[in-house]
């Protein structure tokens, strides 16, 4: 790296994903960006980015360069705030990956005010439950239900999610279920009912195993992967199913068990250790933490109203 301009080139490519978009952000054309990147890679003797589809993804060395650039950019931004007496607008792409369960029913709507207040920041929500590989810029911030253990990650728990067994009011009436009798279920409590749940090979989570136990003896009405499909099946009256309380309570369903009866699911936030102080990442981390804290009653299944 020759100077700060080189770092800005690497940072723009990492943030925008293509030479064209990065060049547009810096006021340079694609050919100039290509020449500058080639010169940097020639100087280091190693590639800084590799192509995946239509995007450029940082290599291991490129990720270290980008982390250094983020640090410098953050320091410059803080200095600008101090000198100008006001915040510097957040810009670029910020990719947040999370399980499908959190994307549409929770994050998309609750992040809307944050996204609207930062028009220069393009937020991408990606459904993903795999262990995060943030060093390769698959995402900038990851939310996961299991504790990530990669050494390069800064990780903290930001929430718990309560689950309960739900059914449609029509199904409750049709089979004569009494919710009060099943608030603290044991193995086989829902035997004789119809059950909606994931296929056995996808039932590894503690809450799914708990549901398999209390629904022992139930007829498997539908085995389906994905919370959206399970919710649709329960709403259609196919049987009882395990749902997050913050979803089930908003859908006009009858809650059949107490939230504390089922094991809670943890939500972990992970970010690359070297990037967590970058202004745009720090702003999103603060927003996510505040959102999880504010929504804690709903996430924990507290009674509404």
PDB file of C-alpha atoms in Angstrom:
ATOM      1  CA  UNK A   1       0.000   0.000   0.000  1.00  0.00           C
ATOM      2  CA  UNK A   2       1.445   3.340  -1.038  1.00  0.00           C
ATOM      3  CA  UNK A   3      -0.874   5.770   0.763  1.00  0.00           C
ATOM      4  CA  UNK A   4      -4.374   6.468   2.072  1.00  0.00           C
ATOM      5  CA  UNK A   5      -5.683   6.649  -1.505  1.00  0.00           C
ATOM      6  CA  UNK A   6      -4.804   2.966  -1.953  1.00  0.00           C
ATOM      7  CA  UNK A   7      -6.676   2.089   1.229  1.00  0.00           C
ATOM      8  CA  UNK A   8      -9.694   4.066   0.006  1.00  0.00           C
ATOM      9  CA  UNK A   9      -9.687   2.026  -3.216  1.00  0.00           C
ATOM     10  CA  UNK A  10      -9.680  -1.275  -1.292  1.00  0.00           C
ATOM     11  CA  UNK A  11     -12.336  -0.050   1.131  1.00  0.00           C
ATOM     12  CA  UNK A  12     -14.642   1.143  -1.651  1.00  0.00           C
ATOM     13  CA  UNK A  13     -14.385  -2.190  -3.492  1.00  0.00           C
ATOM     14  CA  UNK A  14     -15.179  -4.103  -0.284  1.00  0.00           C
ATOM     15  CA  UNK A  15     -18.149  -1.866   0.495  1.00  0.00           C
ATOM     16  CA  UNK A  16     -19.675  -1.746  -2.991  1.00  0.00           C
ATOM     17  CA  UNK A  17     -18.687  -5.136  -4.411  1.00  0.00           C
ATOM     18  CA  UNK A  18     -17.765  -4.096  -7.969  1.00  0.00           C
ATOM     19  CA  UNK A  19     -15.205  -1.835  -9.615  1.00  0.00           C
ATOM     20  CA  UNK A  20     -17.952   0.170 -11.295  1.00  0.00           C
ATOM     21  CA  UNK A  21     -19.897   0.872  -8.101  1.00  0.00           C
ATOM     22  CA  UNK A  22     -16.733   1.532  -6.100  1.00  0.00           C
ATOM     23  CA  UNK A  23     -15.435   3.880  -8.782  1.00  0.00           C
ATOM     24  CA  UNK A  24     -18.732   5.744  -8.848  1.00  0.00           C
ATOM     25  CA  UNK A  25     -18.455   6.300  -5.094  1.00  0.00           C
ATOM     26  CA  UNK A  26     -14.919   7.671  -5.491  1.00  0.00           C
ATOM     27  CA  UNK A  27     -15.506   9.619  -8.699  1.00  0.00           C
ATOM     28  CA  UNK A  28     -13.291   7.292 -10.772  1.00  0.00           C
ATOM     29  CA  UNK A  29     -14.090   5.206 -13.837  1.00  0.00           C
ATOM     30  CA  UNK A  30     -13.935   1.419 -13.948  1.00  0.00           C
ATOM     31  CA  UNK A  31     -10.688   1.227 -15.928  1.00  0.00           C
ATOM     32  CA  UNK A  32      -8.915   3.504 -13.453  1.00  0.00           C
ATOM     33  CA  UNK A  33     -10.168   1.397 -10.566  1.00  0.00           C
ATOM     34  CA  UNK A  34      -8.942  -1.735 -12.320  1.00  0.00           C
ATOM     35  CA  UNK A  35      -5.482  -0.269 -12.876  1.00  0.00           C
ATOM     36  CA  UNK A  36      -5.218   0.918  -9.272  1.00  0.00           C
ATOM     37  CA  UNK A  37      -6.252  -2.484  -7.929  1.00  0.00           C
ATOM     38  CA  UNK A  38      -3.817  -4.272 -10.251  1.00  0.00           C
ATOM     39  CA  UNK A  39      -1.010  -1.985  -9.070  1.00  0.00           C
ATOM     40  CA  UNK A  40      -1.807  -2.701  -5.414  1.00  0.00           C
ATOM     41  CA  UNK A  41      -1.870  -6.441  -6.016  1.00  0.00           C
ATOM     42  CA  UNK A  42       1.404  -6.247  -7.933  1.00  0.00           C
ATOM     43  CA  UNK A  43       2.968  -4.369  -5.011  1.00  0.00           C
ATOM     44  CA  UNK A  44       1.822  -6.959  -2.475  1.00  0.00           C
ATOM     45  CA  UNK A  45       2.481  -9.937  -4.727  1.00  0.00           C
ATOM     46  CA  UNK A  46      -0.884 -11.441  -3.751  1.00  0.00           C
ATOM     47  CA  UNK A  47      -4.499 -10.942  -4.831  1.00  0.00           C
ATOM     48  CA  UNK A  48      -6.563  -8.690  -2.588  1.00  0.00           C
ATOM     49  CA  UNK A  49      -9.936  -9.612  -4.115  1.00  0.00           C
ATOM     50  CA  UNK A  50     -11.339 -12.567  -5.999  1.00  0.00           C
ATOM     51  CA  UNK A  51     -14.414 -12.682  -8.191  1.00  0.00           C
ATOM     52  CA  UNK A  52     -17.510 -14.562  -7.008  1.00  0.00           C
ATOM     53  CA  UNK A  53     -20.278 -14.226  -9.560  1.00  0.00           C
ATOM     54  CA  UNK A  54     -20.571 -10.523 -10.325  1.00  0.00           C
ATOM     55  CA  UNK A  55     -18.987  -9.391  -7.056  1.00  0.00           C
ATOM     56  CA  UNK A  56     -15.426  -8.926  -5.833  1.00  0.00           C
ATOM     57  CA  UNK A  57     -14.817 -10.559  -2.441  1.00  0.00           C
ATOM     58  CA  UNK A  58     -11.780  -9.782  -0.288  1.00  0.00           C
ATOM     59  CA  UNK A  59      -9.174 -12.514   0.135  1.00  0.00           C
ATOM     60  CA  UNK A  60      -7.609 -13.165   3.536  1.00  0.00           C
ATOM     61  CA  UNK A  61      -4.948 -10.522   2.839  1.00  0.00           C
ATOM     62  CA  UNK A  62      -7.550  -8.213   1.335  1.00  0.00           C
ATOM     63  CA  UNK A  63      -9.662  -8.512   4.483  1.00  0.00           C
ATOM     64  CA  UNK A  64      -6.712  -7.344   6.582  1.00  0.00           C
ATOM     65  CA  UNK A  65      -6.189  -4.399   4.244  1.00  0.00           C
ATOM     66  CA  UNK A  66      -9.895  -3.533   4.398  1.00  0.00           C
ATOM     67  CA  UNK A  67      -9.857  -3.781   8.200  1.00  0.00           C
ATOM     68  CA  UNK A  68      -6.960  -1.315   8.310  1.00  0.00           C
ATOM     69  CA  UNK A  69      -8.818   0.973   5.905  1.00  0.00           C
ATOM     70  CA  UNK A  70     -11.978   0.806   8.036  1.00  0.00           C
ATOM     71  CA  UNK A  71      -9.922   1.781  11.086  1.00  0.00           C
ATOM     72  CA  UNK A  72      -8.374   4.753   9.299  1.00  0.00           C
ATOM     73  CA  UNK A  73     -11.745   5.787   7.853  1.00  0.00           C
ATOM     74  CA  UNK A  74     -13.300   5.615  11.313  1.00  0.00           C
ATOM     75  CA  UNK A  75     -10.559   7.796  12.769  1.00  0.00           C
ATOM     76  CA  UNK A  76     -10.988  10.321   9.956  1.00  0.00           C
ATOM     77  CA  UNK A  77     -14.769  10.327  10.432  1.00  0.00           C
ATOM     78  CA  UNK A  78     -14.414  10.948  14.164  1.00  0.00           C
ATOM     79  CA  UNK A  79     -12.043  13.826  13.462  1.00  0.00           C
ATOM     80  CA  UNK A  80     -14.510  15.286  10.965  1.00  0.00           C
ATOM     81  CA  UNK A  81     -17.271  15.120  13.559  1.00  0.00           C
ATOM     82  CA  UNK A  82     -15.066  16.891  16.091  1.00  0.00           C
ATOM     83  CA  UNK A  83     -14.049  19.621  13.632  1.00  0.00           C
ATOM     84  CA  UNK A  84     -17.470  20.132  12.060  1.00  0.00           C
ATOM     85  CA  UNK A  85     -19.523  19.743  15.207  1.00  0.00           C
ATOM     86  CA  UNK A  86     -21.935  17.290  13.582  1.00  0.00           C
ATOM     87  CA  UNK A  87     -22.171  13.631  12.511  1.00  0.00           C
ATOM     88  CA  UNK A  88     -20.676  12.411   9.235  1.00  0.00           C
ATOM     89  CA  UNK A  89     -23.243  10.630   7.007  1.00  0.00           C
ATOM     90  CA  UNK A  90     -22.886   6.851   6.874  1.00  0.00           C
ATOM     91  CA  UNK A  91     -22.254   5.538   3.373  1.00  0.00           C
ATOM     92  CA  UNK A  92     -21.660   2.284   1.517  1.00  0.00           C
ATOM     93  CA  UNK A  93     -23.120  -1.207   1.696  1.00  0.00           C
ATOM     94  CA  UNK A  94     -23.756  -2.917   5.019  1.00  0.00           C
ATOM     95  CA  UNK A  95     -24.637  -6.595   4.806  1.00  0.00           C
ATOM     96  CA  UNK A  96     -26.421  -8.151   7.778  1.00  0.00           C
ATOM     97  CA  UNK A  97     -27.013 -11.897   7.749  1.00  0.00           C
ATOM     98  CA  UNK A  98     -29.468 -13.607  10.074  1.00  0.00           C
ATOM     99  CA  UNK A  99     -31.713 -16.681  10.263  1.00  0.00           C
ATOM    100  CA  UNK A 100     -34.874 -16.520   8.165  1.00  0.00           C
ATOM    101  CA  UNK A 101     -36.914 -16.475  11.375  1.00  0.00           C
ATOM    102  CA  UNK A 102     -35.557 -12.990  12.155  1.00  0.00           C
ATOM    103  CA  UNK A 103     -35.465 -11.396   8.687  1.00  0.00           C
ATOM    104  CA  UNK A 104     -39.041 -10.779   7.521  1.00  0.00           C
ATOM    105  CA  UNK A 105     -41.015 -11.024  10.769  1.00  0.00           C
ATOM    106  CA  UNK A 106     -38.644  -8.932  12.883  1.00  0.00           C
ATOM    107  CA  UNK A 107     -35.671  -7.100  11.367  1.00  0.00           C
ATOM    108  CA  UNK A 108     -37.120  -5.758   8.112  1.00  0.00           C
ATOM    109  CA  UNK A 109     -39.755  -3.595   9.788  1.00  0.00           C
ATOM    110  CA  UNK A 110     -37.837  -2.673  12.932  1.00  0.00           C
ATOM    111  CA  UNK A 111     -34.774  -1.469  11.020  1.00  0.00           C
ATOM    112  CA  UNK A 112     -36.864   0.762   8.747  1.00  0.00           C
ATOM    113  CA  UNK A 113     -36.343   3.977  10.803  1.00  0.00           C
ATOM    114  CA  UNK A 114     -32.571   3.394  10.924  1.00  0.00           C
ATOM    115  CA  UNK A 115     -32.413   2.773   7.172  1.00  0.00           C
ATOM    116  CA  UNK A 116     -34.520   5.852   6.426  1.00  0.00           C
ATOM    117  CA  UNK A 117     -32.287   8.055   8.572  1.00  0.00           C
ATOM    118  CA  UNK A 118     -29.143   6.969   6.672  1.00  0.00           C
ATOM    119  CA  UNK A 119     -29.991   7.320   2.957  1.00  0.00           C
ATOM    120  CA  UNK A 120     -26.356   6.886   1.934  1.00  0.00           C
ATOM    121  CA  UNK A 121     -26.172   3.469   3.577  1.00  0.00           C
ATOM    122  CA  UNK A 122     -27.421   0.500   1.539  1.00  0.00           C
ATOM    123  CA  UNK A 123     -28.447  -2.228   4.001  1.00  0.00           C
ATOM    124  CA  UNK A 124     -28.644  -5.801   2.721  1.00  0.00           C
ATOM    125  CA  UNK A 125     -30.497  -8.421   4.789  1.00  0.00           C
ATOM    126  CA  UNK A 126     -29.379 -11.950   3.925  1.00  0.00           C
ATOM    127  CA  UNK A 127     -31.054 -15.098   5.283  1.00  0.00           C
ATOM    128  CA  UNK A 128     -28.269 -17.392   6.487  1.00  0.00           C
ATOM    129  CA  UNK A 129     -27.828 -19.761   9.429  1.00  0.00           C
ATOM    130  CA  UNK A 130     -24.377 -21.109   8.564  1.00  0.00           C
ATOM    131  CA  UNK A 131     -21.363 -20.250  10.740  1.00  0.00           C
ATOM    132  CA  UNK A 132     -20.386 -16.712   9.699  1.00  0.00           C
ATOM    133  CA  UNK A 133     -17.233 -16.213   7.613  1.00  0.00           C
ATOM    134  CA  UNK A 134     -16.848 -12.479   8.110  1.00  0.00           C
ATOM    135  CA  UNK A 135     -13.183 -12.447   7.112  1.00  0.00           C
ATOM    136  CA  UNK A 136     -14.331 -13.087   3.532  1.00  0.00           C
ATOM    137  CA  UNK A 137     -16.969 -10.336   3.741  1.00  0.00           C
ATOM    138  CA  UNK A 138     -19.886 -12.753   3.306  1.00  0.00           C
ATOM    139  CA  UNK A 139     -21.544 -10.316   5.680  1.00  0.00           C
ATOM    140  CA  UNK A 140     -20.435  -7.409   7.834  1.00  0.00           C
ATOM    141  CA  UNK A 141     -22.528  -8.364  10.859  1.00  0.00           C
ATOM    142  CA  UNK A 142     -24.101 -11.733  11.609  1.00  0.00           C
ATOM    143  CA  UNK A 143     -26.906 -12.759  13.948  1.00  0.00           C
ATOM    144  CA  UNK A 144     -26.936 -16.449  14.804  1.00  0.00           C
ATOM    145  CA  UNK A 145     -28.779 -18.841  17.132  1.00  0.00           C
ATOM    146  CA  UNK A 146     -25.588 -20.698  18.061  1.00  0.00           C
ATOM    147  CA  UNK A 147     -22.432 -19.183  19.534  1.00  0.00           C
ATOM    148  CA  UNK A 148     -19.859 -18.488  16.768  1.00  0.00           C
ATOM    149  CA  UNK A 149     -16.416 -19.627  17.883  1.00  0.00           C
ATOM    150  CA  UNK A 150     -14.061 -18.193  15.256  1.00  0.00           C
ATOM    151  CA  UNK A 151     -11.112 -16.455  16.900  1.00  0.00           C
ATOM    152  CA  UNK A 152     -11.314 -13.371  14.663  1.00  0.00           C
ATOM    153  CA  UNK A 153     -14.872 -12.541  15.732  1.00  0.00           C
ATOM    154  CA  UNK A 154     -16.155 -10.214  18.417  1.00  0.00           C
ATOM    155  CA  UNK A 155     -19.300 -11.906  19.746  1.00  0.00           C
ATOM    156  CA  UNK A 156     -21.968 -10.984  22.253  1.00  0.00           C
ATOM    157  CA  UNK A 157     -25.415 -12.278  23.126  1.00  0.00           C
ATOM    158  CA  UNK A 158     -28.105  -9.724  22.334  1.00  0.00           C
ATOM    159  CA  UNK A 159     -31.394 -11.530  22.999  1.00  0.00           C
ATOM    160  CA  UNK A 160     -33.358 -14.608  23.969  1.00  0.00           C
ATOM    161  CA  UNK A 161     -36.380 -15.811  22.000  1.00  0.00           C
ATOM    162  CA  UNK A 162     -39.243 -17.671  23.661  1.00  0.00           C
ATOM    163  CA  UNK A 163     -41.240 -20.336  21.820  1.00  0.00           C
ATOM    164  CA  UNK A 164     -44.648 -21.820  22.582  1.00  0.00           C
ATOM    165  CA  UNK A 165     -47.085 -24.276  21.041  1.00  0.00           C
ATOM    166  CA  UNK A 166     -49.836 -22.579  19.020  1.00  0.00           C
ATOM    167  CA  UNK A 167     -52.946 -23.606  17.131  1.00  0.00           C
ATOM    168  CA  UNK A 168     -55.642 -21.766  15.234  1.00  0.00           C
ATOM    169  CA  UNK A 169     -58.819 -20.991  17.223  1.00  0.00           C
ATOM    170  CA  UNK A 170     -60.738 -23.149  14.756  1.00  0.00           C
ATOM    171  CA  UNK A 171     -58.478 -26.142  15.402  1.00  0.00           C
ATOM    172  CA  UNK A 172     -58.687 -25.620  19.181  1.00  0.00           C
ATOM    173  CA  UNK A 173     -62.487 -25.786  18.993  1.00  0.00           C
ATOM    174  CA  UNK A 174     -62.557 -28.713  16.579  1.00  0.00           C
ATOM    175  CA  UNK A 175     -60.548 -31.014  18.863  1.00  0.00           C
ATOM    176  CA  UNK A 176     -61.667 -29.573  22.192  1.00  0.00           C
ATOM    177  CA  UNK A 177     -58.262 -28.361  23.415  1.00  0.00           C
ATOM    178  CA  UNK A 178     -58.178 -26.548  26.749  1.00  0.00           C
ATOM    179  CA  UNK A 179     -55.127 -24.230  26.764  1.00  0.00           C
ATOM    180  CA  UNK A 180     -55.079 -24.012  30.555  1.00  0.00           C
ATOM    181  CA  UNK A 181     -54.536 -27.771  30.826  1.00  0.00           C
ATOM    182  CA  UNK A 182     -51.374 -27.621  28.741  1.00  0.00           C
ATOM    183  CA  UNK A 183     -49.539 -24.572  30.078  1.00  0.00           C
ATOM    184  CA  UNK A 184     -46.723 -26.763  31.454  1.00  0.00           C
ATOM    185  CA  UNK A 185     -46.694 -29.760  29.107  1.00  0.00           C
ATOM    186  CA  UNK A 186     -44.795 -32.987  29.567  1.00  0.00           C
ATOM    187  CA  UNK A 187     -43.899 -35.764  27.149  1.00  0.00           C
ATOM    188  CA  UNK A 188     -46.934 -36.786  25.125  1.00  0.00           C
ATOM    189  CA  UNK A 189     -49.143 -33.893  26.259  1.00  0.00           C
ATOM    190  CA  UNK A 190     -50.300 -33.322  22.676  1.00  0.00           C
ATOM    191  CA  UNK A 191     -50.710 -36.984  21.759  1.00  0.00           C
ATOM    192  CA  UNK A 192     -53.888 -37.428  19.787  1.00  0.00           C
ATOM    193  CA  UNK A 193     -53.499 -34.014  18.146  1.00  0.00           C
ATOM    194  CA  UNK A 194     -52.228 -33.200  14.672  1.00  0.00           C
ATOM    195  CA  UNK A 195     -48.697 -31.764  14.645  1.00  0.00           C
ATOM    196  CA  UNK A 196     -46.935 -29.368  12.271  1.00  0.00           C
ATOM    197  CA  UNK A 197     -43.153 -29.326  12.504  1.00  0.00           C
ATOM    198  CA  UNK A 198     -39.832 -29.696  10.726  1.00  0.00           C
ATOM    199  CA  UNK A 199     -38.641 -33.011   9.269  1.00  0.00           C
ATOM    200  CA  UNK A 200     -36.769 -35.174  11.808  1.00  0.00           C
ATOM    201  CA  UNK A 201     -33.377 -34.425  10.231  1.00  0.00           C
ATOM    202  CA  UNK A 202     -33.932 -30.691  10.864  1.00  0.00           C
ATOM    203  CA  UNK A 203     -35.068 -31.049  14.470  1.00  0.00           C
ATOM    204  CA  UNK A 204     -31.703 -30.594  16.173  1.00  0.00           C
ATOM    205  CA  UNK A 205     -32.428 -27.365  18.069  1.00  0.00           C
ATOM    206  CA  UNK A 206     -33.352 -27.740  21.740  1.00  0.00           C
ATOM    207  CA  UNK A 207     -36.776 -26.144  21.205  1.00  0.00           C
ATOM    208  CA  UNK A 208     -37.545 -28.479  18.279  1.00  0.00           C
ATOM    209  CA  UNK A 209     -36.532 -31.497  20.365  1.00  0.00           C
ATOM    210  CA  UNK A 210     -38.780 -30.267  23.175  1.00  0.00           C
ATOM    211  CA  UNK A 211     -41.712 -30.003  20.757  1.00  0.00           C
ATOM    212  CA  UNK A 212     -41.031 -33.500  19.446  1.00  0.00           C
ATOM    213  CA  UNK A 213     -41.277 -34.726  23.043  1.00  0.00           C
ATOM    214  CA  UNK A 214     -44.514 -32.965  24.024  1.00  0.00           C
ATOM    215  CA  UNK A 215     -46.047 -33.910  20.648  1.00  0.00           C
ATOM    216  CA  UNK A 216     -45.094 -37.578  21.017  1.00  0.00           C
ATOM    217  CA  UNK A 217     -48.038 -39.641  19.847  1.00  0.00           C
ATOM    218  CA  UNK A 218     -49.437 -36.817  17.709  1.00  0.00           C
ATOM    219  CA  UNK A 219     -50.212 -37.445  14.061  1.00  0.00           C
ATOM    220  CA  UNK A 220     -47.642 -35.690  11.814  1.00  0.00           C
ATOM    221  CA  UNK A 221     -50.074 -33.591   9.770  1.00  0.00           C
ATOM    222  CA  UNK A 222     -47.300 -31.778   7.907  1.00  0.00           C
ATOM    223  CA  UNK A 223     -43.519 -31.810   8.065  1.00  0.00           C
ATOM    224  CA  UNK A 224     -42.121 -28.646   6.566  1.00  0.00           C
ATOM    225  CA  UNK A 225     -38.910 -26.648   6.762  1.00  0.00           C
ATOM    226  CA  UNK A 226     -39.050 -22.906   7.399  1.00  0.00           C
ATOM    227  CA  UNK A 227     -40.921 -20.820   9.933  1.00  0.00           C
ATOM    228  CA  UNK A 228     -43.104 -19.103   7.305  1.00  0.00           C
ATOM    229  CA  UNK A 229     -44.453 -22.427   6.044  1.00  0.00           C
ATOM    230  CA  UNK A 230     -45.007 -23.731   9.583  1.00  0.00           C
ATOM    231  CA  UNK A 231     -46.901 -20.560  10.480  1.00  0.00           C
ATOM    232  CA  UNK A 232     -49.087 -20.843   7.376  1.00  0.00           C
ATOM    233  CA  UNK A 233     -49.908 -24.471   8.183  1.00  0.00           C
ATOM    234  CA  UNK A 234     -50.844 -23.693  11.789  1.00  0.00           C
ATOM    235  CA  UNK A 235     -53.002 -20.728  10.705  1.00  0.00           C
ATOM    236  CA  UNK A 236     -54.732 -22.998   8.182  1.00  0.00           C
ATOM    237  CA  UNK A 237     -55.811 -25.266  11.043  1.00  0.00           C
ATOM    238  CA  UNK A 238     -53.667 -28.285  10.181  1.00  0.00           C
ATOM    239  CA  UNK A 239     -52.637 -28.813  13.796  1.00  0.00           C
ATOM    240  CA  UNK A 240     -50.488 -27.600  16.667  1.00  0.00           C
ATOM    241  CA  UNK A 241     -47.042 -26.186  15.977  1.00  0.00           C
ATOM    242  CA  UNK A 242     -44.101 -24.585  17.731  1.00  0.00           C
ATOM    243  CA  UNK A 243     -43.632 -20.899  16.912  1.00  0.00           C
ATOM    244  CA  UNK A 244     -41.693 -17.955  18.331  1.00  0.00           C
ATOM    245  CA  UNK A 245     -44.018 -16.028  20.626  1.00  0.00           C
ATOM    246  CA  UNK A 246     -43.345 -12.720  18.878  1.00  0.00           C
ATOM    247  CA  UNK A 247     -44.754 -14.284  15.695  1.00  0.00           C
ATOM    248  CA  UNK A 248     -47.536 -16.467  17.079  1.00  0.00           C
ATOM    249  CA  UNK A 249     -48.946 -13.706  19.281  1.00  0.00           C
ATOM    250  CA  UNK A 250     -49.286 -11.371  16.281  1.00  0.00           C
ATOM    251  CA  UNK A 251     -51.160 -13.841  14.084  1.00  0.00           C
ATOM    252  CA  UNK A 252     -54.422 -14.372  15.958  1.00  0.00           C
ATOM    253  CA  UNK A 253     -53.417 -17.849  17.119  1.00  0.00           C
ATOM    254  CA  UNK A 254     -54.145 -19.490  20.453  1.00  0.00           C
ATOM    255  CA  UNK A 255     -51.096 -19.962  22.645  1.00  0.00           C
ATOM    256  CA  UNK A 256     -51.323 -23.379  24.279  1.00  0.00           C
ATOM    257  CA  UNK A 257     -48.183 -23.429  26.445  1.00  0.00           C
ATOM    258  CA  UNK A 258     -46.379 -20.959  28.682  1.00  0.00           C
ATOM    259  CA  UNK A 259     -43.269 -19.383  27.079  1.00  0.00           C
ATOM    260  CA  UNK A 260     -40.987 -20.646  29.841  1.00  0.00           C
ATOM    261  CA  UNK A 261     -41.973 -24.265  29.241  1.00  0.00           C
ATOM    262  CA  UNK A 262     -39.869 -24.503  26.077  1.00  0.00           C
ATOM    263  CA  UNK A 263     -36.090 -23.910  26.047  1.00  0.00           C
ATOM    264  CA  UNK A 264     -35.204 -20.356  25.058  1.00  0.00           C
ATOM    265  CA  UNK A 265     -33.225 -19.734  21.893  1.00  0.00           C
ATOM    266  CA  UNK A 266     -30.205 -17.428  22.188  1.00  0.00           C
ATOM    267  CA  UNK A 267     -29.402 -14.722  19.639  1.00  0.00           C
ATOM    268  CA  UNK A 268     -25.698 -13.947  19.162  1.00  0.00           C
ATOM    269  CA  UNK A 269     -24.250 -10.970  17.309  1.00  0.00           C
ATOM    270  CA  UNK A 270     -20.892 -11.446  15.576  1.00  0.00           C
ATOM    271  CA  UNK A 271     -18.660  -8.914  13.842  1.00  0.00           C
ATOM    272  CA  UNK A 272     -15.051  -9.078  12.721  1.00  0.00           C
ATOM    273  CA  UNK A 273     -12.930  -8.002  15.678  1.00  0.00           C
ATOM    274  CA  UNK A 274     -10.911  -5.519  13.595  1.00  0.00           C
ATOM    275  CA  UNK A 275     -14.002  -3.863  12.093  1.00  0.00           C
ATOM    276  CA  UNK A 276     -16.373  -3.469  15.015  1.00  0.00           C
ATOM    277  CA  UNK A 277     -15.430   0.193  15.564  1.00  0.00           C
ATOM    278  CA  UNK A 278     -16.012   1.216  11.936  1.00  0.00           C
ATOM    279  CA  UNK A 279     -18.712   3.942  12.060  1.00  0.00           C
ATOM    280  CA  UNK A 280     -21.296   2.202   9.863  1.00  0.00           C
ATOM    281  CA  UNK A 281     -20.871  -1.136  11.663  1.00  0.00           C
ATOM    282  CA  UNK A 282     -20.879   0.480  15.079  1.00  0.00           C
ATOM    283  CA  UNK A 283     -24.083   2.355  14.210  1.00  0.00           C
ATOM    284  CA  UNK A 284     -25.813  -0.869  13.141  1.00  0.00           C
ATOM    285  CA  UNK A 285     -24.561  -2.781  16.193  1.00  0.00           C
ATOM    286  CA  UNK A 286     -25.912  -0.041  18.465  1.00  0.00           C
ATOM    287  CA  UNK A 287     -29.217  -0.087  16.577  1.00  0.00           C
ATOM    288  CA  UNK A 288     -29.553  -3.871  16.820  1.00  0.00           C
ATOM    289  CA  UNK A 289     -28.710  -3.854  20.529  1.00  0.00           C
ATOM    290  CA  UNK A 290     -31.241  -1.099  21.229  1.00  0.00           C
ATOM    291  CA  UNK A 291     -33.905  -2.875  19.161  1.00  0.00           C
ATOM    292  CA  UNK A 292     -33.391  -6.187  20.948  1.00  0.00           C
ATOM    293  CA  UNK A 293     -33.547  -4.456  24.329  1.00  0.00           C
ATOM    294  CA  UNK A 294     -36.715  -2.536  23.433  1.00  0.00           C
ATOM    295  CA  UNK A 295     -38.417  -5.632  22.019  1.00  0.00           C
ATOM    296  CA  UNK A 296     -37.382  -7.928  24.865  1.00  0.00           C
ATOM    297  CA  UNK A 297     -40.943  -8.340  26.251  1.00  0.00           C
ATOM    298  CA  UNK A 298     -42.257  -9.451  22.847  1.00  0.00           C
ATOM    299  CA  UNK A 299     -39.272 -11.724  22.208  1.00  0.00           C
ATOM    300  CA  UNK A 300     -39.757 -13.328  25.624  1.00  0.00           C
ATOM    301  CA  UNK A 301     -43.478 -13.880  25.086  1.00  0.00           C
ATOM    302  CA  UNK A 302     -44.766 -11.365  27.621  1.00  0.00           C
ATOM    303  CA  UNK A 303     -48.570 -10.961  27.567  1.00  0.00           C
ATOM    304  CA  UNK A 304     -49.758  -8.238  25.200  1.00  0.00           C
ATOM    305  CA  UNK A 305     -51.827  -5.262  26.229  1.00  0.00           C
TER     306      UNK A 305
END
